[in-house]
Structure formats: structure tokens, C-alpha cells
């Protein structure tokens, strides 16, 4: 380590500690100001007098911090340091890349490695499928609970919210645990799979490089057509929905349309992803850009239709109404 | 000494802002063109707020000239018991389709703020498997705080924009601090300090935590928290603008992903903010801008390169080392002499166009071609737009502000249409008027509210209770919503609120809304913030004003004070 690097190291440590300290001082100051006021039973906690009383310490820290940063820039001019980096290759993308390089034929070791890769891949898929199923089931249960008006009958909103939290927490926890476990499992499996993939590449027959086949082309074109049809259907539905709603102005109906619209939008986005990913793998560039173009036209048309519907159903007015007045709770004053 | 100046000059050359940085600053200025708001401590109320800006920029910021898409989305969802949020869905989809997460890389002030903080030279926490896992948190926040909380509360008839209320640091910084640090908002009828409570304490702590984290990590808010980025991420693969990767050119070397500071798996995926910083590190020139044939330079790296096919990977590895999250250095600045050349090229050379190119790098002087003129006109138009916006928004007339001297200012008289039952027994705005003059000599509580305002709706029941308890007073709830849709009353109709009208001293009236604020509200000293409450004493003078939610005990205390005051007519005798 040369002199410049040493200076940079010490300065870096000093500035990190100072930065964290400034943050802590500010948070503690505001918490203390609030709780002391609350304990004293004050109706108005933040007054100019009370704030200026406690502001001294945080400001000293803040000014020191600013001075330290300016000092740092001066230091970096006088003692420039050549950046070094660690950083590694991303395992997931490495795996994805290397998999395409496994030869199509090979000896015994090659087939053993191939079999292992298959197994590991299958285990990853199963684990993710289980985790996602738990997630989906939990979401459905939570949503059913959330959209049932019978669960909000208590007079106190706090009680309602607490009941809500009590009822969903198990499901939230379950899906969280499953997803974290799946991610952990994934990270371990990726390492194992990577080793097997490397083995398969090394032991395979170098002359039998994999050929990309276009056998899925027809399927992809079909899927693109189906996806575009779905988009069109959604578009018509979105256009018709408000007319239907106007006929049945019950609150529940609006909530249902909202869920419908939201679900369809999500379906479109996910559908677009699937179509695009399959297209990326299996069809030539032209068909791929056609798929992307279909999605673009569909999304663009839906967006414009939505804006037009929104202007007529008062949505635009709502945006203005909210934006031109300070809603005290939005900016954290409430 | 000479050496020192050379170093300083080098420093400036290396720190010349990139084109992206200039666009980020430009965006920030344009979004907040109403600069007079910072001086006056008021917010802009013009019709430009029908539209949203693409990035996060709080609409309660004194400078903001348009709405924030994330806030508008939550607000629209809080109304979902009566209106489906088509408008804002459409706007967000349109922005997403055109720009994708390029909005994050170029057009979001919050992203800019975090990038500037990351420049502070401390050790940095790099990206890893764990930060990538954490990057999915924003989807959970999107579902819970942006969608579920507003919708669930909406079904109960209250407005609760979850993300704005509990997390959004842009709201706390721009809107909150931007307003309360202004002395004009620290006293009198515009006093905002009065209403600071637990939520402000919590949100201030969140803001500080995010600021501190941004010093140590690249864009922590964008990577882990921002629901808007999560939404735009869905549009990234189909966005019309942004970076693109040509599969047939890519050699799978992985340099781009290693160089990138976001949690991307491949260029252009849902985490990619389309900053374009990986373009210059790709040795195969596989990454370029979409539409680069017309608008911007593609992926040509304007530095002497070995002929195609004999690319020296090490050289690019060296270029990739310049900027990383793991290094001690925070930006592309600390390059050594040889790296400097690689660094300056793509960014600096293009901005400073032809003249400076010759002096800073070994790039041969180019003719001013079509591309130069396109870029030149783009900058010219952009500057013209910014100047026009700054002039236009600052020349807009400032909303009227009435000074209230509590205890002395006589309460202005008003006559407004009342809400009540029509012949079909439905609750509508009637032709009948409420005249304040008819109730002279009585204590009157005037509460200004709006249906979309959570705290307003929250406190109204207290006012009803007080009206029931003190039969001698007159309670007027002045509705100041500008959306004149009959269905806003459905949520009032369905609850126990109808009973309140039976009390006989509780009136719902509709204010005349001018420039987004009720004229009666203005005459009572109200400005931009709701709820606003004024109490009028028996002597007809305003005895109390309060901006923000009014706790029940203070309301009762003030009402009793007003009731206890000597009757002016009796004391005259
Ligand atoms: S992720 Fe959110 S805060 Fe970050 S740049 Fe994008 S919109 Fe702005
Ligand atoms: S992949 Fe490239 S364009 Fe995308 S965020 Fe990373 S560096 Fe920026
Ligand atoms: S740097 Fe270029 S060649 Fe290497 S992986 Fe990225 S896009 Fe492909």
C-alpha cells in the first residue's frame, strides 16, 4: 500500500464513521424530541423553540461532515489513487452461458454429468414451484380476506387493521420463509450445477457442438397470435367496462372491475415476458421483433385507451385535485 | 506547484459531468420550475398538475409543476370504491412503453440525489446475491403499500396512500422539509409545525436512513424500495428507448454485468436503469442505444481500437475496473492516466463536441455531420423549453393569502349551497343556501375538508360528536373538493354520517372552488393544506385557526373557551 492509498483508507474509514454518526445523531434527536414532547403531554410537539433547543448538536455534526467531504475532494486531487476492484462473475448468468456450450455427445463421464445437471435442474424447478405455489395460495387467501367487507365491521379502524394483520401474518410468513428457503437452495444448487456443467464441457466430444434448432417456431408464432388476441380482448373489455359500471354504480362493482383490470394487466405483462423469452430462445430475430412489436402496439393502445377513459371517468380531475393541495399526511406531516 | 495545477485541471477534465448527469439536472430543474414556491413556501396550483412527470417528484414540493405518478396512483386507488384508476394506469403504461426504466437512469430526481451521495468517498458495499434478493422487496412494497393499503382503506371509506404516508423520502424531503423549513409556514394560520407528530418523526428517520445508506451503496432506494421503478421494470423489455443487446454479437464475456452497479442479471432486464454505462465496456460492441441510428451515437467507442476479431480483453477489463461498487472510489474519476483516456471518450468527448475532442483525447476530428445537428437542435430545444418553463411558471400569479389575526380579525360572512335531500330522497347539493349571517352571536366551527384527504375524513366524526354535545354551537363542514362528481357522496351516504344531519346544528356546504381552493377557505386564511379549521366567537371574530388534523381534546377546549367568553351584547348593556 503506498502513501496515497493509506491516506485514502484512513480518510475512508473516518468518513464512514462520521456519516453513520451524523445519521444516528439526527434520528436520535428527532426521536427524543418527539418522545419527550409526548411524555410531557404536549399537544404541539414541534415548535420553533423546542427545535432550536436541540438543533445545536446535529448541526455541528452536519457541518463537520460537509467539511470532511470537501476535504476529501481536496485530498483526492493531491493524492490520486488508482482504483482496484474485486468483483466476480455472476454465477447465474455464467451458468446460463456455459450451458449453451455443452457438447451434444460424449463419453460416460459426460453422460453422468448431464444426468446430474438434469437432476439438479429438476430440483431447482420443484423447489421454486413449491415456493411459488405457497406464495400464490397465500396471496389468494390474503386477497379474499382483504376484499371481504365483513372483516371491517369494528368501529375502530385500528382494531380492523389488527384483525387483518393477525389473520394474514401466517400466510405472509409462510410465503416469505418458502421464498427465502428457495433462494438459499437455489444459490447452493447453482454452485453444484456449475461444477457439473464445467465437467460436461470438459468431458464432452468437442466436435459435437450443440445446434440450435428452430422446431418451436410454429408454436411461438401461434403463441404470439394468441397473445395479441388476448391483448385485443383486454382492450375491448377495458373500453366496455366503464359503460357497464355506469349502469351499476355500486361500490363493489368498481372494486371488482379494478381487480379484473389489475389481474388482466398482470396477465398481459407476464404473458409478454413468457412469449418474449421463448421467442428469444427459439425464433430468428425477425419473428422476435414481431413479438415485441405486438406487445408494444397492445400496451400503447391500452395506455391511450386508459387515458381517454380516465379523462371521462374523472380520474384526471382526481389527479389535479390531489396535486394542487398539500395533503398533510402524504408529506409526512400528519 | 505546476504539477498541482495540472492535477486540478485533470480533476476537472475527469469530473466534467456526463451527458446523462446533465439530463438528470435538467429534469430536476424542469420538474421543479416553479422556483418562486421555494421562497413563498406555497405550492403550485395550475392546470399543468393534470399531467404527471415520469419520475418521482413530490407534488407537494413547492417547486413541482406537475403531479407525481406514484402519489397519483395511490390517490387514484384510494378512490377505487368509486372510480377505477384508468387515467393513471394509462399514463404510467405510456411512460413505461416509451422510456421503460430509462426514466430511472435519466429522468428521476431521486435517482440523481442518490448518485450524488454515492460519490462521497467512503468504502462501498457492492452488489451480491443478497442485494439481489433484497431487490425483490420493492415488488412486495408495490403490492402492499401502493396497492393493498389504499384499496383496503378505500373499501372502508378512508384515504390512505400507504407508500407516501409511511416511506416516501421524496415526500419528506421535497414536500415536508421544503415547506416546513420556510419561516412563512412556521407561524400564524399557515403553521405547519403544529401538526407534526408520529408520522413525521418516523418518516424523517426513514429519510435519514436512506440518505446515509446511499453514501455506502449505489441507489439503495431504487434497488430495494422504489415501487415506481418496479413498475417501470416490467416495461423494460418492450420499451421503445433504452439500451439494447444484440444477441448475435455478444460473446458472453460477462463484463457488462460485472461493471454494472445495479442488480441486473443481463443488460436490459427489469433491474437495468438503462444508464448506458456498460456500453463502453463491451468488447464486442454488442450493447447500444435503441434508436441509435437517429438520435445518439450507437456503441462506437471513439478511441483507437484493435481491428475487429482481435479484441484485447485485458484492455477492456482495465476499463471495467474504473467504476465499481466494490472499489474505494465512487465514480469514474480516479482513473490512472491510461484509463483516463478510455473514460473521457464516450461521455465527455461527445458532450463537448468537436472542439474539445481534439484536445482531450486522441480522437480524430470529425466533420459536423447529421448527428451533430440533430444533437445540437435537441439541446437548443431543451434549453428553450427549460427557460420558457422557468419564466412561465414563475410569472403565474400567486394564490391569494389572507392574514388572520386571531382574536381580532372579524370572520368573513359567507353564503354557500347546502347539501341535503332532494324530493327523491337522495343526498345532493341543494339550491338552498347556508348564510353565516343567520347565526350571528353564536359560536361557529368551520371545518374545511375534502373527500380525498385522509386526515379530514378521519377527524370529521369528532366534529359531529362535538356538535351533538354542544347544542348551542353551529358546526359547518365546508367541502372544498374540485371533483364535482355525484358519486363522491356515496361514501358519505352509506355510513352513519347521515345521522349527523339530524342534529340540526351540523351543516354540509360546498365551497366555491377557484384555482383549486375554496374562496371561503381562502378568506379564512386557509392556503394549500387541508384540513383547516376556524372557530368564530360570539363576537363574530375568529378566535382560533388550525391547519392540519385537530385532536378532539383541543377542539373541545377551544369550543369551551369560545362559549365561556362574555357575550358582546350583554357586556355592552
Ligand atoms: S427506481 Fe424509483 S426513485 Fe429510483 S430512479 Fe427509478 S423511479 Fe426514481
Ligand atoms: S446493465 Fe448497463 S445500462 Fe443497465 S443499469 Fe447496468 S450499466 Fe446501466
Ligand atoms: S460485455 Fe458485451 S460481449 Fe460481454 S457479455 Fe456483455 S454484451 Fe456480451
PDB file of N, CA and C in Angstrom, chain B residues 338-421:
ATOM      1  N   UNK B 338      -3.751   6.132 -18.178  1.00  0.00           N
ATOM      2  CA  UNK B 338      -4.168   5.361 -19.357  1.00  0.00           C
ATOM      3  C   UNK B 338      -5.667   5.117 -19.339  1.00  0.00           C
ATOM      4  N   UNK B 339      -6.212   4.961 -18.144  1.00  0.00           N
ATOM      5  CA  UNK B 339      -7.642   4.714 -18.081  1.00  0.00           C
ATOM      6  C   UNK B 339      -8.431   5.980 -18.379  1.00  0.00           C
ATOM      7  N   UNK B 340      -7.814   7.099 -18.041  1.00  0.00           N
ATOM      8  CA  UNK B 340      -8.491   8.368 -18.262  1.00  0.00           C
ATOM      9  C   UNK B 340      -8.980   8.469 -19.683  1.00  0.00           C
ATOM     10  N   UNK B 341      -8.089   8.065 -20.568  1.00  0.00           N
ATOM     11  CA  UNK B 341      -8.444   8.163 -21.981  1.00  0.00           C
ATOM     12  C   UNK B 341      -9.715   7.386 -22.291  1.00  0.00           C
ATOM     13  N   UNK B 342      -9.739   6.162 -21.794  1.00  0.00           N
ATOM     14  CA  UNK B 342     -10.899   5.322 -22.073  1.00  0.00           C
ATOM     15  C   UNK B 342     -12.149   5.942 -21.478  1.00  0.00           C
ATOM     16  N   UNK B 343     -11.945   6.584 -20.329  1.00  0.00           N
ATOM     17  CA  UNK B 343     -13.079   7.096 -19.594  1.00  0.00           C
ATOM     18  C   UNK B 343     -13.713   8.315 -20.265  1.00  0.00           C
ATOM     19  N   UNK B 344     -12.844   9.239 -20.576  1.00  0.00           N
ATOM     20  CA  UNK B 344     -13.359  10.503 -21.083  1.00  0.00           C
ATOM     21  C   UNK B 344     -14.133  10.305 -22.376  1.00  0.00           C
ATOM     22  N   UNK B 345     -13.654   9.394 -23.159  1.00  0.00           N
ATOM     23  CA  UNK B 345     -14.170   9.238 -24.509  1.00  0.00           C
ATOM     24  C   UNK B 345     -15.667   9.353 -24.661  1.00  0.00           C
ATOM     25  N   UNK B 346     -16.372   8.322 -24.202  1.00  0.00           N
ATOM     26  CA  UNK B 346     -17.770   8.254 -24.609  1.00  0.00           C
ATOM     27  C   UNK B 346     -18.594   9.400 -24.061  1.00  0.00           C
ATOM     28  N   UNK B 347     -18.282   9.785 -22.820  1.00  0.00           N
ATOM     29  CA  UNK B 347     -19.123  10.792 -22.208  1.00  0.00           C
ATOM     30  C   UNK B 347     -18.682  12.201 -22.571  1.00  0.00           C
ATOM     31  N   UNK B 348     -17.468  12.539 -22.131  1.00  0.00           N
ATOM     32  CA  UNK B 348     -17.025  13.905 -22.295  1.00  0.00           C
ATOM     33  C   UNK B 348     -16.917  14.304 -23.750  1.00  0.00           C
ATOM     34  N   UNK B 349     -16.291  13.439 -24.492  1.00  0.00           N
ATOM     35  CA  UNK B 349     -15.972  13.822 -25.852  1.00  0.00           C
ATOM     36  C   UNK B 349     -17.225  14.195 -26.623  1.00  0.00           C
ATOM     37  N   UNK B 350     -18.301  13.448 -26.339  1.00  0.00           N
ATOM     38  CA  UNK B 350     -19.490  13.729 -27.119  1.00  0.00           C
ATOM     39  C   UNK B 350     -20.168  15.011 -26.697  1.00  0.00           C
ATOM     40  N   UNK B 351     -20.134  15.278 -25.393  1.00  0.00           N
ATOM     41  CA  UNK B 351     -20.810  16.475 -24.938  1.00  0.00           C
ATOM     42  C   UNK B 351     -20.099  17.706 -25.462  1.00  0.00           C
ATOM     43  N   UNK B 352     -18.800  17.698 -25.272  1.00  0.00           N
ATOM     44  CA  UNK B 352     -18.089  18.911 -25.630  1.00  0.00           C
ATOM     45  C   UNK B 352     -17.913  19.009 -27.139  1.00  0.00           C
ATOM     46  N   UNK B 353     -18.468  18.013 -27.811  1.00  0.00           N
ATOM     47  CA  UNK B 353     -18.487  18.028 -29.260  1.00  0.00           C
ATOM     48  C   UNK B 353     -17.103  18.198 -29.857  1.00  0.00           C
ATOM     49  N   UNK B 354     -17.058  18.797 -30.968  1.00  0.00           N
ATOM     50  CA  UNK B 354     -15.843  18.675 -31.756  1.00  0.00           C
ATOM     51  C   UNK B 354     -14.613  19.383 -31.226  1.00  0.00           C
ATOM     52  N   UNK B 355     -14.750  20.618 -30.791  1.00  0.00           N
ATOM     53  CA  UNK B 355     -13.551  21.380 -30.442  1.00  0.00           C
ATOM     54  C   UNK B 355     -12.725  20.695 -29.364  1.00  0.00           C
ATOM     55  N   UNK B 356     -13.390  20.363 -28.266  1.00  0.00           N
ATOM     56  CA  UNK B 356     -12.643  19.838 -27.143  1.00  0.00           C
ATOM     57  C   UNK B 356     -12.131  18.427 -27.388  1.00  0.00           C
ATOM     58  N   UNK B 357     -12.815  17.721 -28.250  1.00  0.00           N
ATOM     59  CA  UNK B 357     -12.395  16.359 -28.523  1.00  0.00           C
ATOM     60  C   UNK B 357     -10.926  16.307 -28.888  1.00  0.00           C
ATOM     61  N   UNK B 358     -10.555  17.199 -29.735  1.00  0.00           N
ATOM     62  CA  UNK B 358      -9.201  17.176 -30.241  1.00  0.00           C
ATOM     63  C   UNK B 358      -8.203  17.337 -29.116  1.00  0.00           C
ATOM     64  N   UNK B 359      -8.564  18.159 -28.121  1.00  0.00           N
ATOM     65  CA  UNK B 359      -7.600  18.427 -27.068  1.00  0.00           C
ATOM     66  C   UNK B 359      -7.596  17.346 -25.988  1.00  0.00           C
ATOM     67  N   UNK B 360      -8.748  16.747 -25.692  1.00  0.00           N
ATOM     68  CA  UNK B 360      -8.768  15.823 -24.562  1.00  0.00           C
ATOM     69  C   UNK B 360      -8.362  14.410 -24.924  1.00  0.00           C
ATOM     70  N   UNK B 361      -8.693  13.963 -26.105  1.00  0.00           N
ATOM     71  CA  UNK B 361      -8.359  12.584 -26.448  1.00  0.00           C
ATOM     72  C   UNK B 361      -7.721  12.540 -27.822  1.00  0.00           C
ATOM     73  N   UNK B 362      -7.347  11.347 -28.165  1.00  0.00           N
ATOM     74  CA  UNK B 362      -6.686  11.200 -29.449  1.00  0.00           C
ATOM     75  C   UNK B 362      -7.682  10.940 -30.575  1.00  0.00           C
ATOM     76  N   UNK B 363      -8.932  11.298 -30.320  1.00  0.00           N
ATOM     77  CA  UNK B 363      -9.946  11.038 -31.335  1.00  0.00           C
ATOM     78  C   UNK B 363      -9.746  11.989 -32.512  1.00  0.00           C
ATOM     79  N   UNK B 364      -9.778  11.451 -33.663  1.00  0.00           N
ATOM     80  CA  UNK B 364      -9.597  12.335 -34.816  1.00  0.00           C
ATOM     81  C   UNK B 364     -10.788  13.274 -34.963  1.00  0.00           C
ATOM     82  N   UNK B 365     -10.477  14.485 -35.407  1.00  0.00           N
ATOM     83  CA  UNK B 365     -11.533  15.485 -35.540  1.00  0.00           C
ATOM     84  C   UNK B 365     -12.526  15.044 -36.608  1.00  0.00           C
ATOM     85  N   UNK B 366     -13.849  15.088 -36.228  1.00  0.00           N
ATOM     86  CA  UNK B 366     -14.842  14.623 -37.197  1.00  0.00           C
ATOM     87  C   UNK B 366     -15.534  15.815 -37.833  1.00  0.00           C
ATOM     88  N   UNK B 367     -16.123  15.565 -38.968  1.00  0.00           N
ATOM     89  CA  UNK B 367     -16.916  16.603 -39.609  1.00  0.00           C
ATOM     90  C   UNK B 367     -18.229  16.743 -38.873  1.00  0.00           C
ATOM     91  N   UNK B 368     -18.786  17.953 -38.924  1.00  0.00           N
ATOM     92  CA  UNK B 368     -20.099  18.113 -38.296  1.00  0.00           C
ATOM     93  C   UNK B 368     -21.158  17.479 -39.189  1.00  0.00           C
ATOM     94  N   UNK B 369     -21.513  16.271 -38.885  1.00  0.00           N
ATOM     95  CA  UNK B 369     -22.445  15.539 -39.737  1.00  0.00           C
ATOM     96  C   UNK B 369     -23.872  15.761 -39.289  1.00  0.00           C
ATOM     97  N   UNK B 370     -24.746  14.878 -39.798  1.00  0.00           N
ATOM     98  CA  UNK B 370     -26.166  14.979 -39.490  1.00  0.00           C
ATOM     99  C   UNK B 370     -26.395  14.858 -37.990  1.00  0.00           C
ATOM    100  N   UNK B 371     -25.648  13.902 -37.400  1.00  0.00           N
ATOM    101  CA  UNK B 371     -25.848  13.608 -35.993  1.00  0.00           C
ATOM    102  C   UNK B 371     -25.554  14.829 -35.113  1.00  0.00           C
ATOM    103  N   UNK B 372     -24.518  15.570 -35.499  1.00  0.00           N
ATOM    104  CA  UNK B 372     -24.173  16.772 -34.738  1.00  0.00           C
ATOM    105  C   UNK B 372     -25.342  17.741 -34.733  1.00  0.00           C
ATOM    106  N   UNK B 373     -25.940  17.921 -35.896  1.00  0.00           N
ATOM    107  CA  UNK B 373     -27.020  18.906 -35.972  1.00  0.00           C
ATOM    108  C   UNK B 373     -28.267  18.427 -35.232  1.00  0.00           C
ATOM    109  N   UNK B 374     -28.503  17.106 -35.287  1.00  0.00           N
ATOM    110  CA  UNK B 374     -29.637  16.583 -34.517  1.00  0.00           C
ATOM    111  C   UNK B 374     -29.417  16.861 -33.039  1.00  0.00           C
ATOM    112  N   UNK B 375     -28.202  16.545 -32.569  1.00  0.00           N
ATOM    113  CA  UNK B 375     -27.906  16.739 -31.156  1.00  0.00           C
ATOM    114  C   UNK B 375     -27.953  18.221 -30.789  1.00  0.00           C
ATOM    115  N   UNK B 376     -27.387  19.036 -31.671  1.00  0.00           N
ATOM    116  CA  UNK B 376     -27.371  20.478 -31.438  1.00  0.00           C
ATOM    117  C   UNK B 376     -28.801  21.007 -31.298  1.00  0.00           C
ATOM    118  N   UNK B 377     -29.673  20.564 -32.229  1.00  0.00           N
ATOM    119  CA  UNK B 377     -31.050  21.087 -32.151  1.00  0.00           C
ATOM    120  C   UNK B 377     -31.744  20.560 -30.904  1.00  0.00           C
ATOM    121  N   UNK B 378     -31.434  19.296 -30.546  1.00  0.00           N
ATOM    122  CA  UNK B 378     -32.060  18.741 -29.345  1.00  0.00           C
ATOM    123  C   UNK B 378     -31.708  19.581 -28.117  1.00  0.00           C
ATOM    124  N   UNK B 379     -30.415  19.906 -27.986  1.00  0.00           N
ATOM    125  CA  UNK B 379     -30.002  20.729 -26.834  1.00  0.00           C
ATOM    126  C   UNK B 379     -30.640  22.115 -26.888  1.00  0.00           C
ATOM    127  N   UNK B 380     -30.689  22.675 -28.107  1.00  0.00           N
ATOM    128  CA  UNK B 380     -31.261  24.019 -28.241  1.00  0.00           C
ATOM    129  C   UNK B 380     -32.718  24.013 -27.809  1.00  0.00           C
ATOM    130  N   UNK B 381     -33.471  23.005 -28.290  1.00  0.00           N
ATOM    131  CA  UNK B 381     -34.892  22.922 -27.930  1.00  0.00           C
ATOM    132  C   UNK B 381     -35.028  22.727 -26.423  1.00  0.00           C
ATOM    133  N   UNK B 382     -34.191  21.834 -25.877  1.00  0.00           N
ATOM    134  CA  UNK B 382     -34.276  21.549 -24.447  1.00  0.00           C
ATOM    135  C   UNK B 382     -34.047  22.815 -23.624  1.00  0.00           C
ATOM    136  N   UNK B 383     -33.022  23.583 -24.001  1.00  0.00           N
ATOM    137  CA  UNK B 383     -32.727  24.805 -23.234  1.00  0.00           C
ATOM    138  C   UNK B 383     -33.876  25.799 -23.360  1.00  0.00           C
ATOM    139  N   UNK B 384     -34.405  25.903 -24.586  1.00  0.00           N
ATOM    140  CA  UNK B 384     -35.525  26.827 -24.790  1.00  0.00           C
ATOM    141  C   UNK B 384     -36.708  26.421 -23.928  1.00  0.00           C
ATOM    142  N   UNK B 385     -36.998  25.114 -23.891  1.00  0.00           N
ATOM    143  CA  UNK B 385     -38.134  24.627 -23.094  1.00  0.00           C
ATOM    144  C   UNK B 385     -37.920  24.967 -21.622  1.00  0.00           C
ATOM    145  N   UNK B 386     -36.708  24.729 -21.135  1.00  0.00           N
ATOM    146  CA  UNK B 386     -36.441  24.979 -19.713  1.00  0.00           C
ATOM    147  C   UNK B 386     -36.624  26.453 -19.374  1.00  0.00           C
ATOM    148  N   UNK B 387     -36.048  27.315 -20.235  1.00  0.00           N
ATOM    149  CA  UNK B 387     -36.153  28.751 -19.957  1.00  0.00           C
ATOM    150  C   UNK B 387     -37.616  29.191 -19.993  1.00  0.00           C
ATOM    151  N   UNK B 388     -38.347  28.702 -21.015  1.00  0.00           N
ATOM    152  CA  UNK B 388     -39.764  29.055 -21.107  1.00  0.00           C
ATOM    153  C   UNK B 388     -40.503  28.604 -19.847  1.00  0.00           C
ATOM    154  N   UNK B 389     -40.228  27.352 -19.426  1.00  0.00           N
ATOM    155  CA  UNK B 389     -40.930  26.826 -18.250  1.00  0.00           C
ATOM    156  C   UNK B 389     -40.616  27.677 -17.023  1.00  0.00           C
ATOM    157  N   UNK B 390     -39.327  28.015 -16.838  1.00  0.00           N
ATOM    158  CA  UNK B 390     -38.950  28.797 -15.658  1.00  0.00           C
ATOM    159  C   UNK B 390     -39.644  30.146 -15.661  1.00  0.00           C
ATOM    160  N   UNK B 391     -39.653  30.782 -16.841  1.00  0.00           N
ATOM    161  CA  UNK B 391     -40.293  32.093 -16.924  1.00  0.00           C
ATOM    162  C   UNK B 391     -41.800  31.964 -16.715  1.00  0.00           C
ATOM    163  N   UNK B 392     -42.406  31.003 -17.450  1.00  0.00           N
ATOM    164  CA  UNK B 392     -43.865  30.859 -17.403  1.00  0.00           C
ATOM    165  C   UNK B 392     -44.350  30.572 -15.981  1.00  0.00           C
ATOM    166  N   UNK B 393     -43.779  29.558 -15.345  1.00  0.00           N
ATOM    167  CA  UNK B 393     -44.309  29.155 -14.045  1.00  0.00           C
ATOM    168  C   UNK B 393     -44.050  30.211 -12.972  1.00  0.00           C
ATOM    169  N   UNK B 394     -42.932  30.943 -13.116  1.00  0.00           N
ATOM    170  CA  UNK B 394     -42.665  31.956 -12.095  1.00  0.00           C
ATOM    171  C   UNK B 394     -43.478  33.224 -12.290  1.00  0.00           C
ATOM    172  N   UNK B 395     -44.056  33.376 -13.490  1.00  0.00           N
ATOM    173  CA  UNK B 395     -44.886  34.558 -13.713  1.00  0.00           C
ATOM    174  C   UNK B 395     -46.356  34.303 -13.382  1.00  0.00           C
ATOM    175  N   UNK B 396     -46.693  33.031 -13.119  1.00  0.00           N
ATOM    176  CA  UNK B 396     -48.079  32.724 -12.759  1.00  0.00           C
ATOM    177  C   UNK B 396     -48.433  33.466 -11.472  1.00  0.00           C
ATOM    178  N   UNK B 397     -49.652  34.026 -11.422  1.00  0.00           N
ATOM    179  CA  UNK B 397     -49.994  34.786 -10.215  1.00  0.00           C
ATOM    180  C   UNK B 397     -50.012  33.877  -8.990  1.00  0.00           C
ATOM    181  N   UNK B 398     -49.535  34.407  -7.914  1.00  0.00           N
ATOM    182  CA  UNK B 398     -49.500  33.678  -6.650  1.00  0.00           C
ATOM    183  C   UNK B 398     -50.914  33.663  -6.060  1.00  0.00           C
ATOM    184  N   UNK B 399     -51.306  32.522  -5.501  1.00  0.00           N
ATOM    185  CA  UNK B 399     -52.628  32.448  -4.867  1.00  0.00           C
ATOM    186  C   UNK B 399     -52.751  33.469  -3.744  1.00  0.00           C
ATOM    187  N   UNK B 400     -53.977  33.914  -3.543  1.00  0.00           N
ATOM    188  CA  UNK B 400     -54.223  34.955  -2.545  1.00  0.00           C
ATOM    189  C   UNK B 400     -54.044  34.377  -1.130  1.00  0.00           C
ATOM    190  N   UNK B 401     -53.406  35.114  -0.257  1.00  0.00           N
ATOM    191  CA  UNK B 401     -53.268  34.642   1.116  1.00  0.00           C
ATOM    192  C   UNK B 401     -53.821  35.709   2.060  1.00  0.00           C
ATOM    193  N   UNK B 402     -54.786  35.343   2.897  1.00  0.00           N
ATOM    194  CA  UNK B 402     -55.373  36.307   3.816  1.00  0.00           C
ATOM    195  C   UNK B 402     -54.671  36.193   5.169  1.00  0.00           C
ATOM    196  N   UNK B 403     -54.270  37.320   5.701  1.00  0.00           N
ATOM    197  CA  UNK B 403     -53.642  37.300   7.024  1.00  0.00           C
ATOM    198  C   UNK B 403     -54.708  37.281   8.101  1.00  0.00           C
ATOM    199  N   UNK B 404     -54.585  36.346   9.003  1.00  0.00           N
ATOM    200  CA  UNK B 404     -55.569  36.251  10.074  1.00  0.00           C
ATOM    201  C   UNK B 404     -54.899  36.639  11.385  1.00  0.00           C
ATOM    202  N   UNK B 405     -55.518  37.563  12.089  1.00  0.00           N
ATOM    203  CA  UNK B 405     -55.004  37.926  13.398  1.00  0.00           C
ATOM    204  C   UNK B 405     -55.993  37.360  14.426  1.00  0.00           C
ATOM    205  N   UNK B 406     -55.620  36.222  14.987  1.00  0.00           N
ATOM    206  CA  UNK B 406     -56.548  35.501  15.859  1.00  0.00           C
ATOM    207  C   UNK B 406     -57.017  36.393  17.009  1.00  0.00           C
ATOM    208  N   UNK B 407     -58.339  36.464  17.200  1.00  0.00           N
ATOM    209  CA  UNK B 407     -58.901  37.287  18.274  1.00  0.00           C
ATOM    210  C   UNK B 407     -59.331  38.659  17.798  1.00  0.00           C
ATOM    211  N   UNK B 408     -58.796  39.091  16.641  1.00  0.00           N
ATOM    212  CA  UNK B 408     -59.139  40.432  16.161  1.00  0.00           C
ATOM    213  C   UNK B 408     -59.824  40.458  14.807  1.00  0.00           C
ATOM    214  N   UNK B 409     -59.418  39.532  13.920  1.00  0.00           N
ATOM    215  CA  UNK B 409     -59.987  39.573  12.572  1.00  0.00           C
ATOM    216  C   UNK B 409     -61.460  39.163  12.613  1.00  0.00           C
ATOM    217  N   UNK B 410     -62.339  40.002  12.095  1.00  0.00           N
ATOM    218  CA  UNK B 410     -63.750  39.615  12.051  1.00  0.00           C
ATOM    219  C   UNK B 410     -63.936  38.481  11.033  1.00  0.00           C
ATOM    220  N   UNK B 411     -64.771  37.513  11.364  1.00  0.00           N
ATOM    221  CA  UNK B 411     -64.983  36.387  10.463  1.00  0.00           C
ATOM    222  C   UNK B 411     -65.729  36.854   9.230  1.00  0.00           C
ATOM    223  N   UNK B 412     -65.211  36.556   8.033  1.00  0.00           N
ATOM    224  CA  UNK B 412     -65.918  36.963   6.824  1.00  0.00           C
ATOM    225  C   UNK B 412     -67.256  36.223   6.737  1.00  0.00           C
ATOM    226  N   UNK B 413     -68.279  36.926   6.264  1.00  0.00           N
ATOM    227  CA  UNK B 413     -69.571  36.252   6.115  1.00  0.00           C
ATOM    228  C   UNK B 413     -69.590  35.475   4.809  1.00  0.00           C
ATOM    229  N   UNK B 414     -70.327  34.379   4.792  1.00  0.00           N
ATOM    230  CA  UNK B 414     -70.410  33.609   3.554  1.00  0.00           C
ATOM    231  C   UNK B 414     -71.793  33.004   3.388  1.00  0.00           C
ATOM    232  N   UNK B 415     -72.105  32.745   2.134  1.00  0.00           N
ATOM    233  CA  UNK B 415     -73.388  32.142   1.810  1.00  0.00           C
ATOM    234  C   UNK B 415     -73.106  31.060   0.775  1.00  0.00           C
ATOM    235  N   UNK B 416     -73.289  29.817   1.174  1.00  0.00           N
ATOM    236  CA  UNK B 416     -72.908  28.710   0.292  1.00  0.00           C
ATOM    237  C   UNK B 416     -74.043  27.700   0.181  1.00  0.00           C
ATOM    238  N   UNK B 417     -74.061  26.969  -0.959  1.00  0.00           N
ATOM    239  CA  UNK B 417     -75.096  25.953  -1.150  1.00  0.00           C
ATOM    240  C   UNK B 417     -74.933  24.801  -0.171  1.00  0.00           C
ATOM    241  N   UNK B 418     -76.076  24.318   0.326  1.00  0.00           N
ATOM    242  CA  UNK B 418     -76.045  23.240   1.309  1.00  0.00           C
ATOM    243  C   UNK B 418     -76.277  21.912   0.627  1.00  0.00           C
ATOM    244  N   UNK B 419     -75.773  20.880   1.257  1.00  0.00           N
ATOM    245  CA  UNK B 419     -76.109  19.523   0.831  1.00  0.00           C
ATOM    246  C   UNK B 419     -77.312  19.069   1.632  1.00  0.00           C
ATOM    247  N   UNK B 420     -78.170  18.267   1.003  1.00  0.00           N
ATOM    248  CA  UNK B 420     -79.334  17.750   1.711  1.00  0.00           C
ATOM    249  C   UNK B 420     -80.122  16.826   0.811  1.00  0.00           C
ATOM    250  N   UNK B 421     -81.306  16.449   1.256  1.00  0.00           N
ATOM    251  CA  UNK B 421     -82.114  15.515   0.470  1.00  0.00           C
ATOM    252  C   UNK B 421     -82.938  16.248  -0.573  1.00  0.00           C
TER     253      UNK B 421
END
